[in-house]
C-alpha cells in the first residue's frame, strides 16, 4: 500500500501544548494538551459541536491557536515549510475542484515532487481502490455525496502522507461502502501512516481505534487506550455519552443547569 | 416612425454595403475597446484577486471604492486623462492626446474598477470554497492564485465582458481625449454623437443598431462557449 | 425646474451662442417684461434645425443663413429676421509656426497654414461655423477633404470641444469671437487672424410654422421674435461685453 | 497640475459654499436618477425574476439579450427615446421632450436591463437553493417570488445600486432627450459636459469630484447597512 | 403530540403505478409500483445512488415521473391543490431559509390556515422538543450541521402532516441525538402521521420500520414487513446488502460483469 517512496525525514511527533481557539469572542477549544506519535490510530468522539472538527484543523495547521503551541518535533520539521506536504486531511464536507475526478487526484500530487509517470500510476491505483475508476474522466462535482467522500479519501491517500486527519470519513456512506472505506484506512495505516479521525459511529470507533479521545464543549475530557475506554470510561460525561444519553439536548428545557454544573466540575 | 424604418434601412445598407468608412470606424472601436479591456484585465484581475485573497488595512475601503467606481462618470475620466495628457499636463511631452492611445488609456481607467470589483467577488467566493483544501495541500493565497483564476475562468470572462460592454458603449471619455477626429480617433459612439448633432438621426440610429448587434453577438458567442464548457467541466 | 406652471417657450439655438453667455444676460430682461420663460436648447446647428423641423422647439435662432432660408422656404418657419452678427477669428499657438499673425486676408492665412502642415482643428459637424469654415477653405483654393486625418483634423464636435482639442494639440482653429472670449481653456492659443469681412457671422431668428405643428406656442414665440428685434433689445445686445469687449453687433432691420 | 489643485479647490468651494445652483443641479440629478431607478426596479426586478423562475421558449435568448443590453450605448438610448417623444414621433402629443420626464424615461430604458440581468442571476441562484423546500410547502414560482425577493434583498440592493451608478454617471442619453436646459433639465453630468465645452475644466472637474463623492457615499452607506444586516440575518 | 387539529379529509392512500424517472437520458427510477396506506412506518434502504432520494421526491410530487402515475386517492385529494399542505418532507441536505430559527418554522406554517396565536404555540413546542429553543432567535444558517437537521425536522413536524417523508434524518447526528430524533419521529407517528423514511443505519431501520423497501439501481427489489425482511430477505442482492457486501464497489475492477448479470435476472 506504499504508493511512492519518500526519503523525507519524519515530522512526527506532533505536540499540542495548552492550545485554545477562539472565534467571534467565544472560546471554542480550551486547554488542549496532547502528543501524537507515529504508528497509532486515534479516534476522536463526542457530541455535535464538541469541537472535533476545529481540533483537527488546529492540528493540521489550518487554524491558528489563540494561545498555546502546535509543534512538530520530528527531524523533518526542521526545514519548515514542507511540513504540510507530509500531512493530508479529509474534510467532513468534501471540497471538489472544478476538474475531472482523475485531475482532482492529480492536482494534489502537483504539490509533491513526483515524476509524471509515477503520478499517473498513483492516480490509477487510488481511484481503483476507492471504486472510482469508471468515473475518472467525469467532472468531480456531479458525483453523488458518497462518491465525493471516497474521492476525497483517494486524494489524501495519493500523497502518501506521514499523518492523515479524517473528519467523519464515512458519514454519507452506505454500510458496505463504510466497511470498504474502513479497510482502506486500515491499509493506509498499515503502510505506516498515522491516523487521526473523528466518528459518530461508536462501532467504527471500536473497530478502528488504538486510542480514543472524548471531547465535550471544546475540552478533551478523556484520552485513553480504546479497549480501556470502551470498557470503563473514567469521565462521567464520557460514560453518559457511551450509554447514549443526551449531553446537550435538553438544554432548552432544563435551562442548562445540569450541564453547567458538570462543566464546573471538569 | 419613418425615422425608425429609415434607421433600419440605413443600418442594413451600412452593414450589407460593407461601407469602408464604417469598417474603419468599427475597426478602430474594436481596437480601442479590446486593447483597453486587455489592459484593464491585466490590472483588474490581479487587483481584484489581491483584494479578495489578502487581508491588509483598508481592505474594506478598497472594496467599497471599487464598487463605487464601477459607476465612474466617463466625462470625468475623460477630463482627468485629458488634463494629464495635455501639453500643459505632466505627461504632455508624450504627445498622446487625441490619439487612439489616449482613448485606450481613458477606457482602461473607466473599466478597470468594473473588472476588479467583479473579479474580487468571483475570487472571494471561490476562495471561500477552496481555501481549506488548498491550504491543506500547502498552498497559500499566492500559490493558489493560478488555480483560482483557472477554476473561476467562466465567471471571470463575464467580468471582462461587462468591462468590454461598458467600454464599447461609452462616449464621454473617448470624445474628450480622442476628439472624434475623422480617420484618426472616430469610433462608433463618437460617430453616432456626431450624426446626432448633424441632425442625421437615421444614420445615427443605424450606427447604433450596428453597435448593439456587435455587443449582442459577442455576448451570445461567449454565452454559448461558456454553456458548453460548463457542461463539460461541471 | 420649479417653473412648471409659468408660460415658457423653447428656443433651439447653437452651443456657441449659448456658451457666449448672451442668453444669460439677455433673457432675464424678456422674462421680467413678459413673464415668459425661455428655455434654450443649445445643440449643433444641424440638430437645432432638425429639432425645429420636428416641432420640438418654438423658435429657431442660429447662424447659417442659407439653411435658415431653406428652412423658411420649406414651410417649416414663418419668416427669418436678422438679429445680430459677430465675427469669426482664427486662433492658433502663440509660437505661430505658419506665421499668420496679423494677416488680414483670410485666404492667405489659410494657405500658409496648409503649406506649413501645422494641425488645424475643424468642427467637422455640419454646423454653421463648420459650413462657414469650409467655404473659406474653398475660396482659398485648398482641398481639405484630402487632408482629413493628416494636418486637417475634423473633430466632429461642438465649438468648445473643438477649442479644447486645439488647445490640447496646439493647433489652429476657426471660432466665433464670442465663444473664444468666454472660453477658459485657452492654453497657449491666441487670436492671430481677424477683421476680414468674409468672416462675418450673421444670426437669424425664425418662428416655427404653427401651420405645420398645431402645438407650437405661436403667440408667445412671436412675442419673443418681436421683442428681440425691437430697439430696446437690440440696444441690450450692443451693450453686452465679454471681458470688456463687445461680443455681438445688433443688426435687426427695425433698429 | 495646477488644473487639479484648482479643480479640488473649486470642488471644495462648491460643496462648502453650498452653491444654490449646484444644489439645484444635484437635486435634479438625484430626482431623475432615483426616479429612473425606481421605475427600472419596478420593471427589472419582476422581469429578471420571471426569466429566472419560469421556463418558456426563448428564455435563453432573453438571458443573453439582457446580458448584452447591460452595455446599451446611452447615446443610442437617448436617440430612440428622442425619436419616440419628438412631436413628429408617436408619443409627441405628450410634449415630454426636453423635460425631466424624458430624462427619466431614457435612463429607465438604459438601466432596466442592468437591474433585470443582475436580478435574474440573484433569483436564479436563490431558487436553485430554495426550490425543493418551497415546492414542498406547496408554493410554485409565483407564490415563492415574495420570499425570494425578501431573502435575496441584499444582493438585489447591489443590483439596484449598479443601476443607479450607471444612471447617475451617464451623459449621452440625458443630453439628447433633456437638452441640458438651464434650471429645467441640467443635471450633474450635462453640467460637467457644458463646463468642458466652455473650457472651464477646473469647474468641470470639481463637479465631477462632487459626483464621484456622491456615488462613493451612497455605495459606502449601502455597504455598511448590508454588512450589519447580513451579520444579523446570516 | 397532535399540534393542531385539522378537519381536512385524508389524502392517503398514495399509489405509484409503474413509475419511472429519467434525467440526462438515464433511467434513474424504473417501474416502481407500490401503495402507501395510513398508520405505518416504511424505511427504504439500499446502497448509495440506488435512487432512494429520487423516489421520495417522486412521491412528494417534487419530480414528475417520465412514465406511470403517482396518485393520491383519499377523499381529501379530490380538491386538488391542497394536497401538498398535508404532506411534509425532511431533505437529506437541509435547506435553511435566511431567517431566524423560529421564523423558519413560522414560515412553514404560513402555508397552513392557522391562527397567529396557535402558530406561536406550535413554533415554541416543536423547537423545545428538538432542543432548539435556546437558539430560536439566531439566524438559521449559522447552526451546526446537526442542529440544521433538527430544525428541518421541527419545521416539517410543525405543519402536522398526514404523511411525512424523511431522507436520512439522522445522518449528521451524534448517537444520542440520533436516539432523540428517533423518539420524536416515533411520537409524530403515534399522533397518526404516516412515516416514509430512508436510512443507511440498519439498526435504525430495525428499530423504526413496520415494513422495509430495498432499492438497488433504481428498482425496488423487495418490499416486506420489517421482521420478515431482516430475518430472511428474499432477494439475493438484499441478502448481500444485509450481510454488508459491496454491491457496486468493485465495478471498476470487475468490469461490472457480476452486477450486470444479476440485473438481468431481476
Ligand atoms: N467560525 C466559527 N465561528 C463561530 N463558531 C464556530 C465557528 N466554527 C465553529 N464554530 C462552533 O464551534 C463549535 C464546534 O464546532 P466543530 O465543527 O468543531 O464541531 P464538531 O465537534 O466537529 O461537531 P460535528 O459532530 O457536528 O461535526 C460548534 O458549536 C460550532 O458552531
Ligand atoms: N438530476 C440528475 N441528473 C443526473 N443524475 C442524477 C440526477 N439526480 C440524481 N441522479 C443520479 O441518480 C442516482 C440516484 O440518486 P439518489 O440521490 O436518489 O440516490 P440515493 O439512493 O438517495 O443515494 P444516497 O444513499 O447517497 O442518498 C445517483 O446515481 C445520482 O447520481
Ligand atoms: Mg465536525
Ligand atoms: Mg439520498
CSV table of N, CA, C and O in Angstrom, one decimal, chain B residues 73-113:
chain,number,residue,atom,x,y,z
B,73,UNK,N,-18.1,58.3,-13.8
B,73,UNK,CA,-18.7,59.0,-14.9
B,73,UNK,C,-17.6,59.2,-16.0
B,73,UNK,O,-16.5,59.7,-15.8
B,74,UNK,N,-17.9,58.7,-17.2
B,74,UNK,CA,-17.0,58.7,-18.3
B,74,UNK,C,-16.4,60.1,-18.6
B,74,UNK,O,-15.3,60.3,-18.9
B,75,UNK,N,-17.3,61.1,-18.5
B,75,UNK,CA,-16.9,62.5,-18.8
B,75,UNK,C,-15.7,62.9,-17.8
B,75,UNK,O,-14.7,63.5,-18.2
B,76,UNK,N,-15.9,62.5,-16.6
B,76,UNK,CA,-14.9,62.9,-15.6
B,76,UNK,C,-13.6,62.2,-15.9
B,76,UNK,O,-12.5,62.7,-15.8
B,77,UNK,N,-13.7,60.9,-16.2
B,77,UNK,CA,-12.5,60.1,-16.6
B,77,UNK,C,-11.8,60.8,-17.8
B,77,UNK,O,-10.6,61.0,-17.8
B,78,UNK,N,-12.6,61.1,-18.8
B,78,UNK,CA,-12.0,61.7,-20.0
B,78,UNK,C,-11.3,63.0,-19.6
B,78,UNK,O,-10.2,63.3,-20.1
B,79,UNK,N,-11.9,63.8,-18.7
B,79,UNK,CA,-11.4,65.1,-18.3
B,79,UNK,C,-10.0,64.9,-17.6
B,79,UNK,O,-9.0,65.6,-17.9
B,80,UNK,N,-10.0,64.0,-16.7
B,80,UNK,CA,-8.7,63.7,-15.9
B,80,UNK,C,-7.6,63.3,-16.9
B,80,UNK,O,-6.5,63.8,-16.8
B,81,UNK,N,-8.0,62.4,-17.8
B,81,UNK,CA,-6.9,61.9,-18.7
B,81,UNK,C,-6.5,63.0,-19.6
B,81,UNK,O,-5.3,63.2,-19.9
B,82,UNK,N,-7.5,63.8,-20.0
B,82,UNK,CA,-7.2,65.0,-20.9
B,82,UNK,C,-6.2,65.9,-20.2
B,82,UNK,O,-5.1,66.3,-20.7
B,83,UNK,N,-6.4,66.2,-18.9
B,83,UNK,CA,-5.5,67.1,-18.2
B,83,UNK,C,-4.1,66.5,-18.0
B,83,UNK,O,-3.1,67.2,-18.1
B,84,UNK,N,-4.1,65.2,-17.8
B,84,UNK,CA,-2.8,64.5,-17.6
B,84,UNK,C,-2.0,64.5,-18.9
B,84,UNK,O,-0.8,64.7,-18.9
B,85,UNK,N,-2.7,64.3,-20.0
B,85,UNK,CA,-2.0,64.1,-21.3
B,85,UNK,C,-1.8,65.4,-22.1
B,85,UNK,O,-1.1,65.5,-23.1
B,86,UNK,N,-2.6,66.5,-21.7
B,86,UNK,CA,-2.5,67.7,-22.5
B,86,UNK,C,-1.1,68.3,-22.4
B,86,UNK,O,-0.3,68.0,-21.4
B,87,UNK,N,-0.7,69.1,-23.3
B,87,UNK,CA,0.6,69.7,-23.4
B,87,UNK,C,1.1,70.3,-22.1
B,87,UNK,O,2.2,70.2,-21.7
B,88,UNK,N,0.1,70.9,-21.4
B,88,UNK,CA,0.4,71.6,-20.1
B,88,UNK,C,0.5,70.6,-19.0
B,88,UNK,O,0.9,70.9,-17.9
B,89,UNK,N,0.0,69.3,-19.2
B,89,UNK,CA,0.0,68.4,-18.2
B,89,UNK,C,1.2,67.6,-18.0
B,89,UNK,O,2.2,67.8,-18.7
B,90,UNK,N,1.3,66.8,-16.9
B,90,UNK,CA,2.6,66.1,-16.6
B,90,UNK,C,3.0,65.1,-17.7
B,90,UNK,O,4.2,64.9,-17.8
B,91,UNK,N,2.1,64.5,-18.5
B,91,UNK,CA,2.6,63.6,-19.5
B,91,UNK,C,2.5,64.2,-20.9
B,91,UNK,O,2.4,63.5,-21.9
B,92,UNK,N,2.4,65.6,-20.9
B,92,UNK,CA,2.2,66.2,-22.2
B,92,UNK,C,3.3,65.9,-23.2
B,92,UNK,O,3.1,65.9,-24.4
B,93,UNK,N,4.5,65.8,-22.7
B,93,UNK,CA,5.6,65.6,-23.6
B,93,UNK,C,5.5,64.3,-24.5
B,93,UNK,O,6.0,64.2,-25.6
B,94,UNK,N,4.6,63.4,-24.0
B,94,UNK,CA,4.5,62.2,-24.8
B,94,UNK,C,3.6,62.4,-26.0
B,94,UNK,O,3.6,61.6,-27.0
B,95,UNK,N,2.9,63.6,-26.1
B,95,UNK,CA,2.1,63.9,-27.2
B,95,UNK,C,1.0,62.8,-27.5
B,95,UNK,O,0.8,62.5,-28.7
B,96,UNK,N,0.4,62.3,-26.5
B,96,UNK,CA,-0.6,61.2,-26.7
B,96,UNK,C,-2.0,61.7,-26.9
B,96,UNK,O,-2.8,60.9,-27.4
B,97,UNK,N,-2.3,62.9,-26.6
B,97,UNK,CA,-3.7,63.4,-26.6
B,97,UNK,C,-4.2,63.3,-28.1
B,97,UNK,O,-3.5,63.5,-29.0
B,98,UNK,N,-5.5,63.0,-28.2
B,98,UNK,CA,-6.2,62.9,-29.5
B,98,UNK,C,-5.6,61.8,-30.3
B,98,UNK,O,-5.5,61.9,-31.5
B,99,UNK,N,-5.1,60.7,-29.7
B,99,UNK,CA,-4.7,59.6,-30.4
B,99,UNK,C,-5.4,58.4,-29.9
B,99,UNK,O,-6.0,58.4,-28.8
B,100,UNK,N,-5.5,57.3,-30.6
B,100,UNK,CA,-6.2,56.1,-30.1
B,100,UNK,C,-5.6,55.7,-28.7
B,100,UNK,O,-6.3,55.2,-27.9
B,101,UNK,N,-4.3,55.9,-28.6
B,101,UNK,CA,-3.7,55.5,-27.3
B,101,UNK,C,-4.3,56.3,-26.1
B,101,UNK,O,-4.6,55.7,-25.1
B,102,UNK,N,-4.6,57.5,-26.3
B,102,UNK,CA,-5.3,58.3,-25.2
B,102,UNK,C,-6.6,57.7,-24.9
B,102,UNK,O,-7.1,57.6,-23.8
B,103,UNK,N,-7.4,57.3,-26.0
B,103,UNK,CA,-8.7,56.7,-25.8
B,103,UNK,C,-8.5,55.4,-25.0
B,103,UNK,O,-9.4,55.0,-24.2
B,104,UNK,N,-7.5,54.6,-25.4
B,104,UNK,CA,-7.3,53.3,-24.7
B,104,UNK,C,-7.0,53.6,-23.2
B,104,UNK,O,-7.6,52.9,-22.3
B,105,UNK,N,-6.2,54.6,-22.9
B,105,UNK,CA,-5.9,54.9,-21.5
B,105,UNK,C,-7.2,55.3,-20.8
B,105,UNK,O,-7.5,54.8,-19.7
B,106,UNK,N,-8.0,56.2,-21.4
B,106,UNK,CA,-9.2,56.6,-20.7
B,106,UNK,C,-10.2,55.4,-20.5
B,106,UNK,O,-10.7,55.3,-19.4
B,107,UNK,N,-10.4,54.6,-21.5
B,107,UNK,CA,-11.3,53.5,-21.3
B,107,UNK,C,-10.7,52.5,-20.3
B,107,UNK,O,-11.5,51.8,-19.5
B,108,UNK,N,-9.4,52.3,-20.3
B,108,UNK,CA,-8.8,51.4,-19.3
B,108,UNK,C,-9.1,51.9,-17.9
B,108,UNK,O,-9.5,51.1,-17.0
B,109,UNK,N,-8.9,53.2,-17.6
B,109,UNK,CA,-9.3,53.8,-16.3
B,109,UNK,C,-10.7,53.5,-16.0
B,109,UNK,O,-11.1,53.2,-14.9
B,110,UNK,N,-11.6,53.7,-17.0
B,110,UNK,CA,-13.0,53.6,-16.8
B,110,UNK,C,-13.4,52.2,-16.4
B,110,UNK,O,-14.3,52.0,-15.5
B,111,UNK,N,-12.8,51.1,-17.0
B,111,UNK,CA,-13.4,49.8,-16.8
B,111,UNK,C,-12.5,49.0,-15.9
B,111,UNK,O,-13.0,47.9,-15.5
B,112,UNK,N,-11.3,49.4,-15.5
B,112,UNK,CA,-10.6,48.6,-14.6
B,112,UNK,C,-11.3,48.4,-13.3
B,112,UNK,O,-11.3,47.3,-12.8
B,113,UNK,N,-12.0,49.4,-12.7
B,113,UNK,CA,-12.8,49.2,-11.5
B,113,UNK,C,-13.9,48.1,-11.7
B,113,UNK,O,-14.1,47.3,-10.8
